[in-house]
PDB file of N, CA and C in Angstrom:
ATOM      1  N   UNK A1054     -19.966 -13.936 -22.555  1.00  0.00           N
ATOM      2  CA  UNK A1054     -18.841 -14.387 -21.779  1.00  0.00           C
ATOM      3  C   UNK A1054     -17.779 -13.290 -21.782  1.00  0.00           C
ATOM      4  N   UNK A1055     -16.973 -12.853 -20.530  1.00  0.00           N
ATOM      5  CA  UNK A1055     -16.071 -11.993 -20.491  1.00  0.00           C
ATOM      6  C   UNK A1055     -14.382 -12.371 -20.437  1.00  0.00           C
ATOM      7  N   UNK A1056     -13.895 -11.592 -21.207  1.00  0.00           N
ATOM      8  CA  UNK A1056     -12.118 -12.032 -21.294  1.00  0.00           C
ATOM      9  C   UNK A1056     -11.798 -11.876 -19.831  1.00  0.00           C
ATOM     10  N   UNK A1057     -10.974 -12.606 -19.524  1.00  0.00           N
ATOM     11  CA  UNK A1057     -10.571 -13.067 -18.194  1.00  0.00           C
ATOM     12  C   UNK A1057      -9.341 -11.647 -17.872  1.00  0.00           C
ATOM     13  N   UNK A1058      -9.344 -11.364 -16.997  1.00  0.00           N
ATOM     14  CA  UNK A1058      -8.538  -9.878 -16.707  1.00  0.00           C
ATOM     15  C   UNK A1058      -7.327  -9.954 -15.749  1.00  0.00           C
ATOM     16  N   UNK A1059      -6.329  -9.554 -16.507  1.00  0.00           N
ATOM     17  CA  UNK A1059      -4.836 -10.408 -16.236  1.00  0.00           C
ATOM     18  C   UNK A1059      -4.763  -9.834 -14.419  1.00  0.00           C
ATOM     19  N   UNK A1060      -3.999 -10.252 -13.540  1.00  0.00           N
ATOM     20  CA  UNK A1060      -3.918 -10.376 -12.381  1.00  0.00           C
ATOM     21  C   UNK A1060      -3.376  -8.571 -11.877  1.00  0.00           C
ATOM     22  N   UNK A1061      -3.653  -7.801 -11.234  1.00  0.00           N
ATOM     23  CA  UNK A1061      -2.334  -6.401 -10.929  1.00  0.00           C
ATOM     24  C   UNK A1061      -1.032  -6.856 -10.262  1.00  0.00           C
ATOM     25  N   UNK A1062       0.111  -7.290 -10.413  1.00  0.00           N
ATOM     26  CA  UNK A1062       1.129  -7.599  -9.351  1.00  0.00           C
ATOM     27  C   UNK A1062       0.509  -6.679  -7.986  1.00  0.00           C
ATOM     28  N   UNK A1063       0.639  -7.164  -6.549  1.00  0.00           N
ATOM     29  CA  UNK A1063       0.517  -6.431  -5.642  1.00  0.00           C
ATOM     30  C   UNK A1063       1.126  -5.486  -5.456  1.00  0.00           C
ATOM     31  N   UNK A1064       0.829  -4.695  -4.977  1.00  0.00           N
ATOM     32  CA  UNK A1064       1.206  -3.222  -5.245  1.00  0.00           C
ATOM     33  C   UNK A1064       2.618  -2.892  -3.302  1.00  0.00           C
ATOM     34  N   UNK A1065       3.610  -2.156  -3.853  1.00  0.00           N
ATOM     35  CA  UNK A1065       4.513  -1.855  -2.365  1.00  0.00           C
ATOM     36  C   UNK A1065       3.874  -0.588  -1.782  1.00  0.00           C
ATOM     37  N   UNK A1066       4.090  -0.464  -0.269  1.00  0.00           N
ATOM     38  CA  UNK A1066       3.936   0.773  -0.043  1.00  0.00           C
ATOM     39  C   UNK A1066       5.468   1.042   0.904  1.00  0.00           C
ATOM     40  N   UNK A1067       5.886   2.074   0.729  1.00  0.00           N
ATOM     41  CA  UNK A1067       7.323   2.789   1.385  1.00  0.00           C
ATOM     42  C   UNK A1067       6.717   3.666   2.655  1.00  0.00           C
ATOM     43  N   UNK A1068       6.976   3.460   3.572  1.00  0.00           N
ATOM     44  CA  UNK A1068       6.755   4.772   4.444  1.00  0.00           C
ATOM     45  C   UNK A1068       8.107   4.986   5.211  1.00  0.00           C
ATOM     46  N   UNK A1069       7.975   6.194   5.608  1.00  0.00           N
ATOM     47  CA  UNK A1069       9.482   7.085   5.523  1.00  0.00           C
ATOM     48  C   UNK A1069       8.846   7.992   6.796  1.00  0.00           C
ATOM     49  N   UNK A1070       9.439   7.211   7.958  1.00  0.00           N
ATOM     50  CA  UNK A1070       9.096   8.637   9.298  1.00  0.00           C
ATOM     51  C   UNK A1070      10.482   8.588   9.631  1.00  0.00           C
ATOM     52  N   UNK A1071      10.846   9.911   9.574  1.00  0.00           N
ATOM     53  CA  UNK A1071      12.116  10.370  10.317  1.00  0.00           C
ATOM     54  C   UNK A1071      11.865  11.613  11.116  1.00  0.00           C
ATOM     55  N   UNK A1072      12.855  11.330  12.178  1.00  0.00           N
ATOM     56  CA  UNK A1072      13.001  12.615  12.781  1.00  0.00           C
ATOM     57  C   UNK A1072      13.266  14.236  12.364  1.00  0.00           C
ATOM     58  N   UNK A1073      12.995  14.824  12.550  1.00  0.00           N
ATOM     59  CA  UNK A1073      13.161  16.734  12.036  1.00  0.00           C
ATOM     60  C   UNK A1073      13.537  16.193  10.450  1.00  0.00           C
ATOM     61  N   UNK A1074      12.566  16.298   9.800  1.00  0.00           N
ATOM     62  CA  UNK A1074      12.178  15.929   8.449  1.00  0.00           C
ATOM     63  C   UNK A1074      11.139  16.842   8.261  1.00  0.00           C
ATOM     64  N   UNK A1075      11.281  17.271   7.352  1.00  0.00           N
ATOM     65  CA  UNK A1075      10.486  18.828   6.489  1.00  0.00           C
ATOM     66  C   UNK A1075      10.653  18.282   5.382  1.00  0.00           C
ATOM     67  N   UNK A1076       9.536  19.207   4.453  1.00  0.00           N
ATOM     68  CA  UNK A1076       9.184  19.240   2.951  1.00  0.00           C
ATOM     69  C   UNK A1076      10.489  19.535   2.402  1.00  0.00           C
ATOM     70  N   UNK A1077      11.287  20.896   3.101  1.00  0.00           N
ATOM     71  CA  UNK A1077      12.571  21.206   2.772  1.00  0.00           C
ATOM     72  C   UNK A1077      14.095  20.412   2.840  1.00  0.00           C
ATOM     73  N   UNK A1078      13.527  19.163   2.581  1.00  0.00           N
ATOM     74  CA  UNK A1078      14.824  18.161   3.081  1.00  0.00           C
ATOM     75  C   UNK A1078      15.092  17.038   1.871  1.00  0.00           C
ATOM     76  N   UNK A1079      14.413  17.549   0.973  1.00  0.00           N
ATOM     77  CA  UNK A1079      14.512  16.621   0.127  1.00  0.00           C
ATOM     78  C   UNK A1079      14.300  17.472  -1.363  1.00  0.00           C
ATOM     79  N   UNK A1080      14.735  17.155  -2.179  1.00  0.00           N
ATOM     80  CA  UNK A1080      14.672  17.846  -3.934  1.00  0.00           C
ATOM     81  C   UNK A1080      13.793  17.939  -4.329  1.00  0.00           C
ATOM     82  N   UNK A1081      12.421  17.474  -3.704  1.00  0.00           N
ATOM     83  CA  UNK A1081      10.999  17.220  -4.287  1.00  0.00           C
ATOM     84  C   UNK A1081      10.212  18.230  -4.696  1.00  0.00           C
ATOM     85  N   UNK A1082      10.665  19.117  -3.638  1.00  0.00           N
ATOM     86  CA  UNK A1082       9.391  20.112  -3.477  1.00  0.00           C
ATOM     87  C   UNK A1082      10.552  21.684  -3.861  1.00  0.00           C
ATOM     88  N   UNK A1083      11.282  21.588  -4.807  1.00  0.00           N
ATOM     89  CA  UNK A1083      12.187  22.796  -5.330  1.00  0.00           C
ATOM     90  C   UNK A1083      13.866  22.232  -4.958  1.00  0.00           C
ATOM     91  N   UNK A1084      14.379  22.712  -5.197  1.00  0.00           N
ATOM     92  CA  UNK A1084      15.736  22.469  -5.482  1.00  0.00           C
ATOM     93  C   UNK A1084      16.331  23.308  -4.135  1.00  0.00           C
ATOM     94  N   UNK A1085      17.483  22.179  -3.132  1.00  0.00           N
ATOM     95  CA  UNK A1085      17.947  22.996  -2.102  1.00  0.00           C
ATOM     96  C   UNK A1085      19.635  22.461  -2.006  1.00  0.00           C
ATOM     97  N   UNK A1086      20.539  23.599  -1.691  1.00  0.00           N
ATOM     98  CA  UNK A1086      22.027  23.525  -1.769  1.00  0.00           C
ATOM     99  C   UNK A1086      22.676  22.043  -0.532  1.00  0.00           C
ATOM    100  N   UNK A1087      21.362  22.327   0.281  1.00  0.00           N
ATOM    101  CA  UNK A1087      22.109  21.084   1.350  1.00  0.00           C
ATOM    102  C   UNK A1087      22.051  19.586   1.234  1.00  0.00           C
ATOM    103  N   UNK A1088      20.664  19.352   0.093  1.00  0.00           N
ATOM    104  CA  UNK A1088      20.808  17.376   0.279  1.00  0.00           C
ATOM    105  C   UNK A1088      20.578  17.376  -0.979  1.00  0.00           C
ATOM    106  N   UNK A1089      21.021  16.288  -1.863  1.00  0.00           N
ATOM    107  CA  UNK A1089      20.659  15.965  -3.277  1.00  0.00           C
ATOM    108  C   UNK A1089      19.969  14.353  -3.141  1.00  0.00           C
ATOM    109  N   UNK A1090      18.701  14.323  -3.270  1.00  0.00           N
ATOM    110  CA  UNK A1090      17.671  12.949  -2.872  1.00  0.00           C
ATOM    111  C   UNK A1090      17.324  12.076  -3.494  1.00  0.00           C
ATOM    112  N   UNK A1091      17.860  12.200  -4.818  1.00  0.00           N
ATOM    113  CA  UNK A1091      17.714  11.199  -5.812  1.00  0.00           C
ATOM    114  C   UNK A1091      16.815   9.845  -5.978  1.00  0.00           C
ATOM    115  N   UNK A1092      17.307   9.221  -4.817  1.00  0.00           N
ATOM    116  CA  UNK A1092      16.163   7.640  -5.084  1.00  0.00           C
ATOM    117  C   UNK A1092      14.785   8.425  -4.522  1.00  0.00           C
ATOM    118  N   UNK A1093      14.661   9.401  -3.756  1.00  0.00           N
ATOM    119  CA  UNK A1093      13.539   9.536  -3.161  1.00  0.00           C
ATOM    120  C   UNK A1093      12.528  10.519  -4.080  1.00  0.00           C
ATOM    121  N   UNK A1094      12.982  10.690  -4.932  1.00  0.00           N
ATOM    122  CA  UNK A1094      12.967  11.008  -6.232  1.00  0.00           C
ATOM    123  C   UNK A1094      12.705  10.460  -7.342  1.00  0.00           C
ATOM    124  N   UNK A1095      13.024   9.014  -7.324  1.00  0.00           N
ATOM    125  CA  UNK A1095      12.940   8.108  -8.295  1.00  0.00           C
ATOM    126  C   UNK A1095      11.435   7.064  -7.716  1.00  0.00           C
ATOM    127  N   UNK A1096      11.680   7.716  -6.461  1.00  0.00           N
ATOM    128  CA  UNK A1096      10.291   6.860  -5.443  1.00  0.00           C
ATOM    129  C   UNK A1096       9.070   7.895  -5.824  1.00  0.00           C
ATOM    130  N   UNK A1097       9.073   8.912  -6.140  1.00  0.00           N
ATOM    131  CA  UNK A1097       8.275   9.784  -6.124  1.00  0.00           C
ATOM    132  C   UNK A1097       7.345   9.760  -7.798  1.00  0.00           C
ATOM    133  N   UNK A1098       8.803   9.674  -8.885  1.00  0.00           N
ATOM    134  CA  UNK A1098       8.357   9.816  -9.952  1.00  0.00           C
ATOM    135  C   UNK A1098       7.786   8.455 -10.509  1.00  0.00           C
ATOM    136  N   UNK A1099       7.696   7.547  -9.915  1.00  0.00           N
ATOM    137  CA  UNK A1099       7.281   6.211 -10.193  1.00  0.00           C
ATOM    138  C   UNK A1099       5.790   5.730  -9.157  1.00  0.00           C
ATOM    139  N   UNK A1100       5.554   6.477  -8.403  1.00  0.00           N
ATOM    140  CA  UNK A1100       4.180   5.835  -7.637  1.00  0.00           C
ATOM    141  C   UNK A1100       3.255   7.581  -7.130  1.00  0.00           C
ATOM    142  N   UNK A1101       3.433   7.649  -6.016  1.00  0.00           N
ATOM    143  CA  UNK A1101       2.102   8.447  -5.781  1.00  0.00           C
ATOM    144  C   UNK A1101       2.992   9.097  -4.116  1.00  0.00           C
ATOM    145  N   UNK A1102       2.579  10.140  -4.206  1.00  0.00           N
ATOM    146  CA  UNK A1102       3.353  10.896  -2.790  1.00  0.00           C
ATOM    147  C   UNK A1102       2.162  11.596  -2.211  1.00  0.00           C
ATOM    148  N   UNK A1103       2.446  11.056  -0.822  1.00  0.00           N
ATOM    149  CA  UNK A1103       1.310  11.713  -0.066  1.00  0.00           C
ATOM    150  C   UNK A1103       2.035  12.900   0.963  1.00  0.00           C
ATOM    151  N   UNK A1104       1.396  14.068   0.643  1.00  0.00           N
ATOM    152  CA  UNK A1104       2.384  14.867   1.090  1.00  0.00           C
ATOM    153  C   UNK A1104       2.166  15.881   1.904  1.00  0.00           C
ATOM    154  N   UNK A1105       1.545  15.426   3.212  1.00  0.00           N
ATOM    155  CA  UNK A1105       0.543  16.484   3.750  1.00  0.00           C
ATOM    156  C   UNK A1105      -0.043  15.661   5.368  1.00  0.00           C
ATOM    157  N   UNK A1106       1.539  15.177   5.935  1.00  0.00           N
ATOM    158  CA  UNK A1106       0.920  14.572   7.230  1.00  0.00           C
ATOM    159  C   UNK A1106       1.814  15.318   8.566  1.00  0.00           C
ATOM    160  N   UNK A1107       1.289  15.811   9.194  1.00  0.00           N
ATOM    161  CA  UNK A1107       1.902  16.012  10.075  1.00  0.00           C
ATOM    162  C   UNK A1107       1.879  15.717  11.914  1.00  0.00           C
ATOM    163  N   UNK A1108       2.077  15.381  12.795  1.00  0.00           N
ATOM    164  CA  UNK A1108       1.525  14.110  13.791  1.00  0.00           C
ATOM    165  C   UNK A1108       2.591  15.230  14.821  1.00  0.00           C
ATOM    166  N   UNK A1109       2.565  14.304  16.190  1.00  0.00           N
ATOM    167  CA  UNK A1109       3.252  14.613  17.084  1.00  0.00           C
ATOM    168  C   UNK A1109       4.869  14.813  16.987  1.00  0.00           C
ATOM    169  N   UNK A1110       5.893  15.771  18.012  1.00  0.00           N
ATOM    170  CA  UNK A1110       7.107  15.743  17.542  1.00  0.00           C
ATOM    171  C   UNK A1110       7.954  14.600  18.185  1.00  0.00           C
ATOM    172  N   UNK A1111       6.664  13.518  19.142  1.00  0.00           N
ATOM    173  CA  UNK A1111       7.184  12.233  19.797  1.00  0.00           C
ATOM    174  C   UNK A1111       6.604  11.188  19.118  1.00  0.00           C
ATOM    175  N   UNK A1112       7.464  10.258  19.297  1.00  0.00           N
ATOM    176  CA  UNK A1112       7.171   9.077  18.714  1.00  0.00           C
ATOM    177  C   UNK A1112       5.602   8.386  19.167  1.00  0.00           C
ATOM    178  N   UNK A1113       5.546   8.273  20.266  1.00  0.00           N
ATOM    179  CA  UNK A1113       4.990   7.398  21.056  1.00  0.00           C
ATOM    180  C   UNK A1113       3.307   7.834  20.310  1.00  0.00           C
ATOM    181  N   UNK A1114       2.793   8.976  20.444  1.00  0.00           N
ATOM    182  CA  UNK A1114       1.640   9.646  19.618  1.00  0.00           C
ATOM    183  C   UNK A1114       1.575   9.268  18.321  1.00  0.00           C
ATOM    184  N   UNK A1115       2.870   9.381  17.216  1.00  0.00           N
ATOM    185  CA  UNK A1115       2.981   9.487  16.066  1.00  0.00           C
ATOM    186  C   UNK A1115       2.880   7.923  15.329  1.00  0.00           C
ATOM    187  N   UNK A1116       3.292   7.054  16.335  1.00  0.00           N
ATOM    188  CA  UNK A1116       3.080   5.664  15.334  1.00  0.00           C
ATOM    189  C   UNK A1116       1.525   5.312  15.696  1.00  0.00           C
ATOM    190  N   UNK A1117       1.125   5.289  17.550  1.00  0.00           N
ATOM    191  CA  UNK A1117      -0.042   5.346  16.937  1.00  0.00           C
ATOM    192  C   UNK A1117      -1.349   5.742  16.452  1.00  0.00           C
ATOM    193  N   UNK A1118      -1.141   6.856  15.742  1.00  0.00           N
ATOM    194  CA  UNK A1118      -1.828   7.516  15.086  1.00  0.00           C
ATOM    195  C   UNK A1118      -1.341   7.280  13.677  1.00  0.00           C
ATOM    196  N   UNK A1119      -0.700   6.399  13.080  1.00  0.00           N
ATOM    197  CA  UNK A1119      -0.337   5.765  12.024  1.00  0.00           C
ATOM    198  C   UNK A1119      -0.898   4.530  12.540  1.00  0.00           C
ATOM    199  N   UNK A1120      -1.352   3.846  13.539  1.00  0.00           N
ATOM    200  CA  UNK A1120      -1.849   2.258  13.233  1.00  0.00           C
ATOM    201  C   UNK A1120      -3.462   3.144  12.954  1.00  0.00           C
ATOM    202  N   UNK A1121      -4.231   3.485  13.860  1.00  0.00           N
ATOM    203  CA  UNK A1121      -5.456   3.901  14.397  1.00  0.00           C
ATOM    204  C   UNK A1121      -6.147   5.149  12.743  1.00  0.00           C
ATOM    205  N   UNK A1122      -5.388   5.826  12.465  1.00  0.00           N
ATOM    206  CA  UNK A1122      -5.549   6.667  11.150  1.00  0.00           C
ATOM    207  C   UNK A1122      -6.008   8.103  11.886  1.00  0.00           C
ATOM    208  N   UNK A1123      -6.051   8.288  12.864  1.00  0.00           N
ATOM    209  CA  UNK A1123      -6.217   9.714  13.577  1.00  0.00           C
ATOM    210  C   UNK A1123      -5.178  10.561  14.413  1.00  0.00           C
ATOM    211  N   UNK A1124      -5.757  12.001  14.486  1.00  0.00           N
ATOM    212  CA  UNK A1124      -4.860  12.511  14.986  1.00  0.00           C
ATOM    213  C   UNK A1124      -4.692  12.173  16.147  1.00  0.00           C
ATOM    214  N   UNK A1125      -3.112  12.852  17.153  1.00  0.00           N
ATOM    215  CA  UNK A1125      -3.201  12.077  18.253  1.00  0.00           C
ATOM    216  C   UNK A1125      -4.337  12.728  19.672  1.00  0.00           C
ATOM    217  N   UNK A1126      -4.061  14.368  19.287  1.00  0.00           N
ATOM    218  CA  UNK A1126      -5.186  15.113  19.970  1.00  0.00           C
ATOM    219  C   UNK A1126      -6.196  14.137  20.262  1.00  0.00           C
ATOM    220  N   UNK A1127      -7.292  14.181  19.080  1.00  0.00           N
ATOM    221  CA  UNK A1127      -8.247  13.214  18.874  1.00  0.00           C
ATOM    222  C   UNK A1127      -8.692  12.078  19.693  1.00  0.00           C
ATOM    223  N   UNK A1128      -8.069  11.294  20.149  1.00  0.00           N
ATOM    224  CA  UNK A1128      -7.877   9.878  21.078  1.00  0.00           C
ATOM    225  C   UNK A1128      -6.456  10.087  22.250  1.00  0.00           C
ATOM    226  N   UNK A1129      -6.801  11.308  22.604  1.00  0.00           N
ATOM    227  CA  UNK A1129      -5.713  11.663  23.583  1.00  0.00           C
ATOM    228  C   UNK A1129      -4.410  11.052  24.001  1.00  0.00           C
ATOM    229  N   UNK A1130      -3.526  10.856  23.210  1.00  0.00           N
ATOM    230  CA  UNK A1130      -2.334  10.704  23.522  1.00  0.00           C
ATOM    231  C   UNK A1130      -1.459  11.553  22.976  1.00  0.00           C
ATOM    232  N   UNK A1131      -0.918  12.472  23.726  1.00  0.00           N
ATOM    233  CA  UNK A1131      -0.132  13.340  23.886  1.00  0.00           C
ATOM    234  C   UNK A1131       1.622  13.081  24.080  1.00  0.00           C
ATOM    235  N   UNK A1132       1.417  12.023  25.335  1.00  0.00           N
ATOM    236  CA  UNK A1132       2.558  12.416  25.973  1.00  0.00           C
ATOM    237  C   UNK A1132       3.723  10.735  25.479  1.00  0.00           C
ATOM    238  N   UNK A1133       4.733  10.900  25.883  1.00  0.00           N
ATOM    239  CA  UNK A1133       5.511   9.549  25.669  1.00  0.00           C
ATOM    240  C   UNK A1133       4.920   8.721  26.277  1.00  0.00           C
ATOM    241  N   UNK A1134       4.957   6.761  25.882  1.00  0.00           N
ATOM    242  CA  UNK A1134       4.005   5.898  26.886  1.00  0.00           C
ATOM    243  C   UNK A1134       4.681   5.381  27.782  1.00  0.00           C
ATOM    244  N   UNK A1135       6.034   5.322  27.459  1.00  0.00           N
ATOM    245  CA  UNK A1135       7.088   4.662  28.912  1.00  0.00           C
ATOM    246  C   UNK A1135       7.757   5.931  29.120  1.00  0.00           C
ATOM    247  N   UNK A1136       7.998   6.377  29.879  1.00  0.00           N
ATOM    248  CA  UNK A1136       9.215   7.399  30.490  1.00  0.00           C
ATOM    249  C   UNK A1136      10.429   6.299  31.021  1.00  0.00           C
ATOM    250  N   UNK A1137      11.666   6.580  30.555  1.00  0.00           N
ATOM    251  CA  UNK A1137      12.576   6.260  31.001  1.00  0.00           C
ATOM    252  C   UNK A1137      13.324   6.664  32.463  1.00  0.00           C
ATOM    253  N   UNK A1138      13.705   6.310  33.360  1.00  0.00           N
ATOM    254  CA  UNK A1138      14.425   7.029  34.684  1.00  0.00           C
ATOM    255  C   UNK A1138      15.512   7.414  34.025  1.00  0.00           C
ATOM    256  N   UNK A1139      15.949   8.624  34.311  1.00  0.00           N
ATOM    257  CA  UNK A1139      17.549   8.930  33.927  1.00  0.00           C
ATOM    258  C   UNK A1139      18.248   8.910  35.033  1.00  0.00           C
ATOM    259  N   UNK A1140      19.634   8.117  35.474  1.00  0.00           N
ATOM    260  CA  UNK A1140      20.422   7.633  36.309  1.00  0.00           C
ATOM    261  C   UNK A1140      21.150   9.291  36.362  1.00  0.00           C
ATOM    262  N   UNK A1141      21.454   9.467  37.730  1.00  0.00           N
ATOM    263  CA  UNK A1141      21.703  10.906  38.048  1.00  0.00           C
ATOM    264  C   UNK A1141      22.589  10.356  38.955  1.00  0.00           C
TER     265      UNK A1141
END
């Protein structure tokens, strides 16, 4: 008979897409004079950092290729999916 094996609390995941965001924007990856990042820091030293994604510089490609798990090349979407009219 086997001891019964206590439960894992479910585990969080954080995801963090921002705009013109670099490795260089945060304290993580060396020490820089312009941002001091602290919680993201405290996010880092407490779970697991994946640190090595890089996607389209538009949205519209970049989330979904975050639902789908591929690049956007890959399943061709390139371009924005609504274009807005700009009033002229």
């Amino acid at each position: 008979m086997t001891a019964p094996v206590a439960a894992e609390p479910p585990r969080n995941i954080v995801l963090i897409l921002a705009d013109d965001f670099d490795r260089a924007d945060t304290t993580l990856h060396g020490k820089t004079s312009l941002y001091e990042t602290p919680n993201i820091e405290r996010l880092d030293a407490h779970g697991m950092t994946f640190s090595c994604a890089f996607e389209s510089p538009i949205i519209s490609p970049t989330r979904a290729s975050i639902m789908i798990g591929q690049n956007s090349a890959r399943y061709g979407m390139t371009v924005q999916v609504a274009h807005l009219e700009v009033e002229r």
